Amino acid sequence: MGATKTDHFTDKQNAIATLAKALGHPARVAIVDYLLKVDACICGDIVNELPLAQPTVSQHLKELKNAGIIKGEIEGNTICYCLDKNSIDKLQSYFANISIKLEKKKKDCC
Amino acid sequence: MGATKTDHFTDKQNAIATLAKALGHPARVAIVDYLLKVDACICGDIVNELPLAQPTVSQHLKELKNAGIIKGEIEGNTICYCLDKNSIDKLQSYFANISIKLEKKKKDCC
DNA sequence: TTTTTATATTGCAATATTACAATATAGATT
DNA sequence: AATCTATATTGTAATATTGCAATATAAAAA
């Protein structure tokens, strides 16, 4: 017990959950916001932007990368991290679809 | 250590993280999918739809409710759970906004 | 009123996450 | 080559999450 029962759900459900989970921490949302704000890929100063120690930031970046929210390559002693539009679009369309279905429904009982 | 440093981030970042975190588990995504599929609010049979024990499902429902993804009221020995369109829309517009900004960018270095 | 039915709560064990100090790594600079 | 700089990894402690058995709760049905 304690481990998520991933194999009992559909691939799509797991995929959405993985992406959502990656953004389920304010530091990682902040990283995404920062990547958008600077409008660039090379963000060597991201550690200075967050109220967290360098290893912690590195760990959060790793999780975002593992989940597919960002992609990045090592370039010497700097890093090139970019948002992966494909993943963002997956989330966007998932929620847009829900929203549309809720709009049609209107049986607003709660 | 171990606790999330919530107070170091903006309210919006925390709000998005809370909503995303709630959907960061496939069982909770499955619950959302099911609420959409049945197109109704009263979903007493949700326990039978998931590969999890009743207390576990109850706990996931509680987390979805705490995060604001669903709203619900107790009605006798059945439950009326609905998706909260407001929360879904928050997520949808957050990701739509990111997507639009990424579209404009085009400096696809990674 | 007793029983049934459906959901919630409690308690607990297994696992995962969060955070950081210390250290490693590797390209850039001198 | 030695040093600097930026990021990654390791190890570890604190906390959170996941899952379920056992139990509680409360309205409905008998």
Short mmCIF file of C-alpha atoms (C1' of nucleotides) in Angstrom, two decimals:
data_model
loop_
_atom_site.label_atom_id
_atom_site.label_comp_id
_atom_site.label_asym_id
_atom_site.label_seq_id
_atom_site.Cartn_x
_atom_site.Cartn_y
_atom_site.Cartn_z
CA MET A 1 0.00 0.00 0.00
CA GLY A 2 1.06 3.54 -0.52
CA ALA A 3 1.94 3.12 -4.17
CA THR A 4 -0.43 4.41 -6.81
CA LYS A 5 -2.31 1.68 -8.67
CA THR A 6 -1.35 3.02 -12.07
CA ASP A 7 -2.11 -0.14 -14.02
CA HIS A 8 -5.79 -0.11 -13.16
CA PHE A 9 -6.49 3.08 -15.08
CA THR A 10 -6.47 3.98 -18.74
CA ASP A 11 -3.36 5.30 -20.46
CA LYS A 12 -5.03 8.62 -20.98
CA GLN A 13 -6.00 8.93 -17.34
CA ASN A 14 -2.45 8.13 -16.31
CA ALA A 15 -1.05 10.57 -18.85
CA ILE A 16 -3.21 13.44 -17.62
CA ALA A 17 -2.45 12.55 -14.01
CA THR A 18 1.29 12.55 -14.68
CA LEU A 19 1.18 15.97 -16.31
CA ALA A 20 -1.11 17.40 -13.64
CA LYS A 21 0.99 15.96 -10.86
CA ALA A 22 4.08 17.65 -12.26
CA LEU A 23 2.29 20.97 -11.92
CA GLY A 24 0.95 20.08 -8.51
CA HIS A 25 3.64 22.02 -6.71
CA PRO A 26 3.86 25.84 -6.62
CA ALA A 27 7.60 25.81 -7.27
CA ARG A 28 7.03 23.96 -10.52
CA VAL A 29 4.23 26.31 -11.52
CA ALA A 30 6.63 29.15 -10.74
CA ILE A 31 9.26 27.59 -12.98
CA VAL A 32 6.76 27.38 -15.83
CA ASP A 33 5.70 30.98 -15.24
CA TYR A 34 9.31 32.08 -15.28
CA LEU A 35 10.11 30.22 -18.49
CA LEU A 36 7.20 32.06 -20.08
CA LYS A 37 8.13 35.42 -18.62
CA VAL A 38 11.70 35.48 -19.83
CA ASP A 39 10.54 34.24 -23.25
CA ALA A 40 13.76 32.36 -23.75
CA CYS A 41 15.05 28.87 -23.37
CA ILE A 42 18.32 29.43 -21.62
CA CYS A 43 17.47 30.18 -18.02
CA GLY A 44 20.59 29.80 -15.99
CA ASP A 45 19.33 32.19 -13.35
CA ILE A 46 16.26 30.18 -12.47
CA VAL A 47 17.75 29.20 -9.12
CA ASN A 48 17.94 32.86 -8.07
CA GLU A 49 14.29 33.34 -8.95
CA LEU A 50 13.01 30.72 -6.55
CA PRO A 51 13.00 30.66 -2.75
CA LEU A 52 14.57 27.24 -2.75
CA ALA A 53 18.08 25.83 -2.59
CA GLN A 54 19.82 24.83 -5.78
CA PRO A 55 19.47 21.05 -5.36
CA THR A 56 15.75 21.47 -4.74
CA VAL A 57 15.30 23.52 -7.89
CA SER A 58 17.30 20.96 -9.83
CA GLN A 59 15.05 18.24 -8.51
CA HIS A 60 11.89 20.13 -9.52
CA LEU A 61 13.30 20.71 -12.99
CA LYS A 62 14.00 17.00 -13.26
CA GLU A 63 10.42 16.18 -12.37
CA LEU A 64 9.06 18.62 -14.91
CA LYS A 65 11.30 17.04 -17.50
CA ASN A 66 10.37 13.48 -16.56
CA ALA A 67 6.70 14.36 -16.84
CA GLY A 68 7.28 15.97 -20.23
CA ILE A 69 6.31 19.51 -19.27
CA ILE A 70 9.71 20.81 -20.24
CA LYS A 71 12.47 19.57 -22.46
CA GLY A 72 16.05 20.55 -22.04
CA GLU A 73 19.61 19.86 -22.93
CA ILE A 74 22.83 20.45 -21.11
CA GLU A 75 24.95 23.05 -22.83
CA GLY A 76 28.18 23.39 -21.01
CA ASN A 77 27.56 24.79 -17.58
CA THR A 78 24.29 26.34 -18.58
CA ILE A 79 21.00 24.67 -19.35
CA CYS A 80 18.48 25.10 -22.10
CA TYR A 81 15.05 24.38 -20.73
CA CYS A 82 11.92 24.92 -22.79
CA LEU A 83 8.27 24.27 -22.23
CA ASP A 84 6.99 21.37 -24.29
CA LYS A 85 4.00 22.79 -26.11
CA ASN A 86 2.68 19.34 -26.83
CA SER A 87 2.15 18.59 -23.13
CA ILE A 88 0.62 21.96 -22.39
CA ASP A 89 -1.76 21.46 -25.29
CA LYS A 90 -2.76 18.06 -23.99
CA LEU A 91 -3.76 19.60 -20.68
CA GLN A 92 -5.44 22.54 -22.35
CA SER A 93 -7.58 20.39 -24.59
CA TYR A 94 -8.43 18.01 -21.76
CA PHE A 95 -9.83 20.84 -19.67
CA ALA A 96 -11.40 22.60 -22.64
CA ASN A 97 -13.28 19.41 -23.43
CA ILE A 98 -14.55 19.12 -19.88
CA SER A 99 -15.59 22.74 -19.88
CA ILE A 100 -17.56 22.34 -23.09
CA LYS A 101 -19.35 19.28 -21.78
CA LEU A 102 -20.23 21.09 -18.57
CA GLU A 103 -21.53 24.02 -20.58
CA LYS A 104 -23.92 21.77 -22.47
CA LYS A 105 -25.12 20.10 -19.34
CA LYS A 106 -26.73 22.91 -17.39
CA LYS A 107 -28.33 20.56 -14.88
CA ASP A 108 -26.61 22.55 -12.23
CA CYS A 109 -27.89 20.66 -9.23
CA CYS A 110 -25.06 21.43 -6.82
CA MET B 1 11.76 19.78 5.85
CA GLY B 2 9.47 17.85 3.60
CA ALA B 3 6.61 20.32 3.74
CA THR B 4 5.88 22.44 0.70
CA LYS B 5 6.94 26.08 1.09
CA THR B 6 3.56 27.42 0.03
CA ASP B 7 4.01 30.89 1.44
CA HIS B 8 6.93 31.73 -0.82
CA PHE B 9 4.86 31.61 -3.97
CA THR B 10 2.09 33.76 -5.36
CA ASP B 11 -1.56 33.06 -4.65
CA LYS B 12 -2.14 32.24 -8.28
CA GLN B 13 0.74 29.80 -8.38
CA ASN B 14 -0.55 28.08 -5.27
CA ALA B 15 -4.08 28.03 -6.65
CA ILE B 16 -3.02 26.37 -9.90
CA ALA B 17 -0.80 23.93 -8.02
CA THR B 18 -3.65 22.95 -5.70
CA LEU B 19 -6.00 22.26 -8.60
CA ALA B 20 -3.34 20.43 -10.59
CA LYS B 21 -2.30 18.38 -7.60
CA ALA B 22 -5.88 17.24 -7.10
CA LEU B 23 -5.82 15.83 -10.62
CA GLY B 24 -2.37 14.37 -10.16
CA HIS B 25 -3.71 10.92 -9.46
CA PRO B 26 -5.30 8.64 -12.06
CA ALA B 27 -8.12 7.65 -9.73
CA ARG B 28 -9.15 11.27 -9.41
CA VAL B 29 -8.93 11.78 -13.15
CA ALA B 30 -11.09 8.67 -13.50
CA ILE B 31 -13.63 10.15 -11.10
CA VAL B 32 -13.79 13.32 -13.16
CA ASP B 33 -14.15 11.29 -16.36
CA TYR B 34 -16.94 9.28 -14.80
CA LEU B 35 -18.82 12.34 -13.58
CA LEU B 36 -18.72 13.61 -17.16
CA LYS B 37 -19.68 10.30 -18.70
CA VAL B 38 -22.80 9.73 -16.65
CA ASP B 39 -23.82 13.34 -17.24
CA ALA B 40 -25.48 13.51 -13.87
CA CYS B 41 -24.68 14.67 -10.40
CA ILE B 42 -25.86 11.79 -8.32
CA CYS B 43 -23.23 9.11 -8.66
CA GLY B 44 -23.73 6.62 -5.92
CA ASP B 45 -22.16 3.85 -7.94
CA ILE B 46 -18.81 5.53 -8.32
CA VAL B 47 -17.20 3.05 -5.95
CA ASN B 48 -18.08 0.18 -8.28
CA GLU B 49 -16.49 1.97 -11.19
CA LEU B 50 -13.06 2.21 -9.63
CA PRO B 51 -10.54 -0.53 -8.81
CA LEU B 52 -10.21 0.77 -5.27
CA ALA B 53 -11.80 0.07 -1.93
CA GLN B 54 -14.63 2.26 -0.72
CA PRO B 55 -12.63 4.19 1.88
CA THR B 56 -9.99 4.98 -0.72
CA VAL B 57 -12.56 6.31 -3.16
CA SER B 58 -14.12 8.35 -0.39
CA GLN B 59 -10.74 9.83 0.38
CA HIS B 60 -10.11 10.75 -3.26
CA LEU B 61 -13.52 12.39 -3.45
CA LYS B 62 -12.66 14.38 -0.35
CA GLU B 63 -9.45 15.61 -1.91
CA LEU B 64 -11.21 16.64 -5.09
CA LYS B 65 -13.73 18.52 -3.01
CA ASN B 66 -11.10 20.20 -0.84
CA ALA B 67 -9.28 21.37 -3.94
CA GLY B 68 -12.51 22.69 -5.41
CA ILE B 69 -12.64 20.40 -8.44
CA ILE B 70 -15.97 19.01 -7.35
CA LYS B 71 -18.71 20.24 -5.09
CA GLY B 72 -21.14 17.97 -3.38
CA GLU B 73 -23.75 17.58 -0.75
CA ILE B 74 -24.84 14.65 1.32
CA GLU B 75 -28.37 13.58 0.47
CA GLY B 76 -29.36 10.77 2.70
CA ASN B 77 -27.30 7.73 1.92
CA THR B 78 -26.49 8.92 -1.55
CA ILE B 79 -24.21 11.72 -2.63
CA CYS B 80 -24.55 14.50 -5.14
CA TYR B 81 -21.15 15.26 -6.56
CA CYS B 82 -20.70 17.71 -9.42
CA LEU B 83 -17.72 19.11 -11.24
CA ASP B 84 -17.11 22.73 -10.36
CA LYS B 85 -16.94 24.45 -13.73
CA ASN B 86 -15.19 27.43 -12.23
CA SER B 87 -12.14 25.37 -11.27
CA ILE B 88 -11.99 23.55 -14.57
CA ASP B 89 -12.16 26.88 -16.37
CA LYS B 90 -9.32 28.25 -14.27
CA LEU B 91 -7.13 25.37 -15.37
CA GLN B 92 -8.29 25.59 -18.95
CA SER B 93 -7.52 29.28 -19.25
CA TYR B 94 -4.20 28.89 -17.49
CA PHE B 95 -3.04 26.32 -20.03
CA ALA B 96 -4.66 28.12 -22.95
CA ASN B 97 -2.71 31.23 -22.04
CA ILE B 98 0.54 29.31 -21.92
CA SER B 99 -0.23 27.68 -25.23
CA ILE B 100 -0.90 31.03 -26.90
CA LYS B 101 2.33 32.49 -25.57
CA LEU B 102 4.27 29.50 -26.81
CA GLU B 103 2.64 29.81 -30.19
CA LYS B 104 3.84 33.40 -30.52
CA LYS B 105 7.34 32.51 -29.47
CA LYS B 106 8.52 30.13 -32.15
CA LYS B 107 12.13 30.25 -30.98
CA ASP B 108 11.98 26.52 -30.74
CA CYS B 109 15.51 25.91 -29.61
CA CYS B 110 14.95 22.61 -27.81
"C1'" DT C 1 -37.50 -0.20 15.89
"C1'" DT C 2 -34.35 -3.20 13.59
"C1'" DT C 3 -31.96 -3.91 9.47
"C1'" DT C 4 -30.10 -2.56 5.35
"C1'" DT C 5 -27.45 0.49 2.41
"C1'" DA C 6 -24.24 4.03 1.30
"C1'" DT C 7 -20.79 7.04 2.60
"C1'" DA C 8 -17.36 8.91 6.06
"C1'" DT C 9 -13.80 8.50 9.53
"C1'" DT C 10 -10.05 6.39 12.04
"C1'" DG C 11 -5.81 4.03 12.43
"C1'" DC C 12 -2.03 2.18 10.43
"C1'" DA C 13 1.56 0.42 7.16
"C1'" DA C 14 3.90 1.16 2.78
"C1'" DT C 15 5.50 4.38 -0.25
"C1'" DA C 16 6.38 8.99 -2.22
"C1'" DT C 17 7.53 13.79 -1.93
"C1'" DT C 18 9.94 17.79 -0.35
"C1'" DA C 19 13.96 20.10 1.06
"C1'" DC C 20 18.73 20.74 1.72
"C1'" DA C 21 23.83 19.95 3.03
"C1'" DA C 22 27.53 17.78 1.09
"C1'" DT C 23 29.57 16.29 -2.81
"C1'" DA C 24 30.24 15.21 -7.70
"C1'" DT C 25 30.53 16.59 -12.48
"C1'" DA C 26 31.85 19.06 -16.41
"C1'" DG C 27 32.46 22.86 -19.40
"C1'" DA C 28 34.53 27.63 -19.18
"C1'" DT C 29 38.05 30.70 -17.61
"C1'" DT C 30 42.40 31.85 -16.13
"C1'" DA D 1 46.78 22.35 -15.52
"C1'" DA D 2 44.28 24.74 -11.76
"C1'" DT D 3 40.30 27.28 -10.72
"C1'" DC D 4 35.78 28.92 -11.30
"C1'" DT D 5 30.90 28.42 -12.25
"C1'" DA D 6 26.66 26.14 -12.92
"C1'" DT D 7 24.07 22.14 -12.60
"C1'" DA D 8 23.38 17.23 -11.04
"C1'" DT D 9 23.54 13.53 -7.69
"C1'" DT D 10 23.63 11.41 -3.21
"C1'" DG D 11 22.17 10.84 1.36
"C1'" DT D 12 19.03 11.83 4.81
"C1'" DA D 13 15.30 13.78 7.68
"C1'" DA D 14 10.63 15.56 7.81
"C1'" DT D 15 6.32 15.32 5.95
"C1'" DA D 16 2.62 13.84 2.76
"C1'" DT D 17 0.17 10.49 0.07
"C1'" DT D 18 -1.92 6.11 -0.94
"C1'" DG D 19 -4.57 2.23 0.26
"C1'" DC D 20 -7.39 -0.57 3.09
"C1'" DA D 21 -9.51 -3.02 7.27
"C1'" DA D 22 -12.28 -1.84 10.88
"C1'" DT D 23 -15.56 1.04 12.49
"C1'" DA D 24 -18.80 4.94 12.67
"C1'" DT D 25 -22.67 7.47 10.87
"C1'" DA D 26 -27.09 8.37 9.09
"C1'" DA D 27 -30.92 8.08 6.10
"C1'" DA D 28 -34.00 4.52 3.88
"C1'" DA D 29 -36.40 0.14 3.92
"C1'" DA D 30 -38.34 -3.60 6.27
#
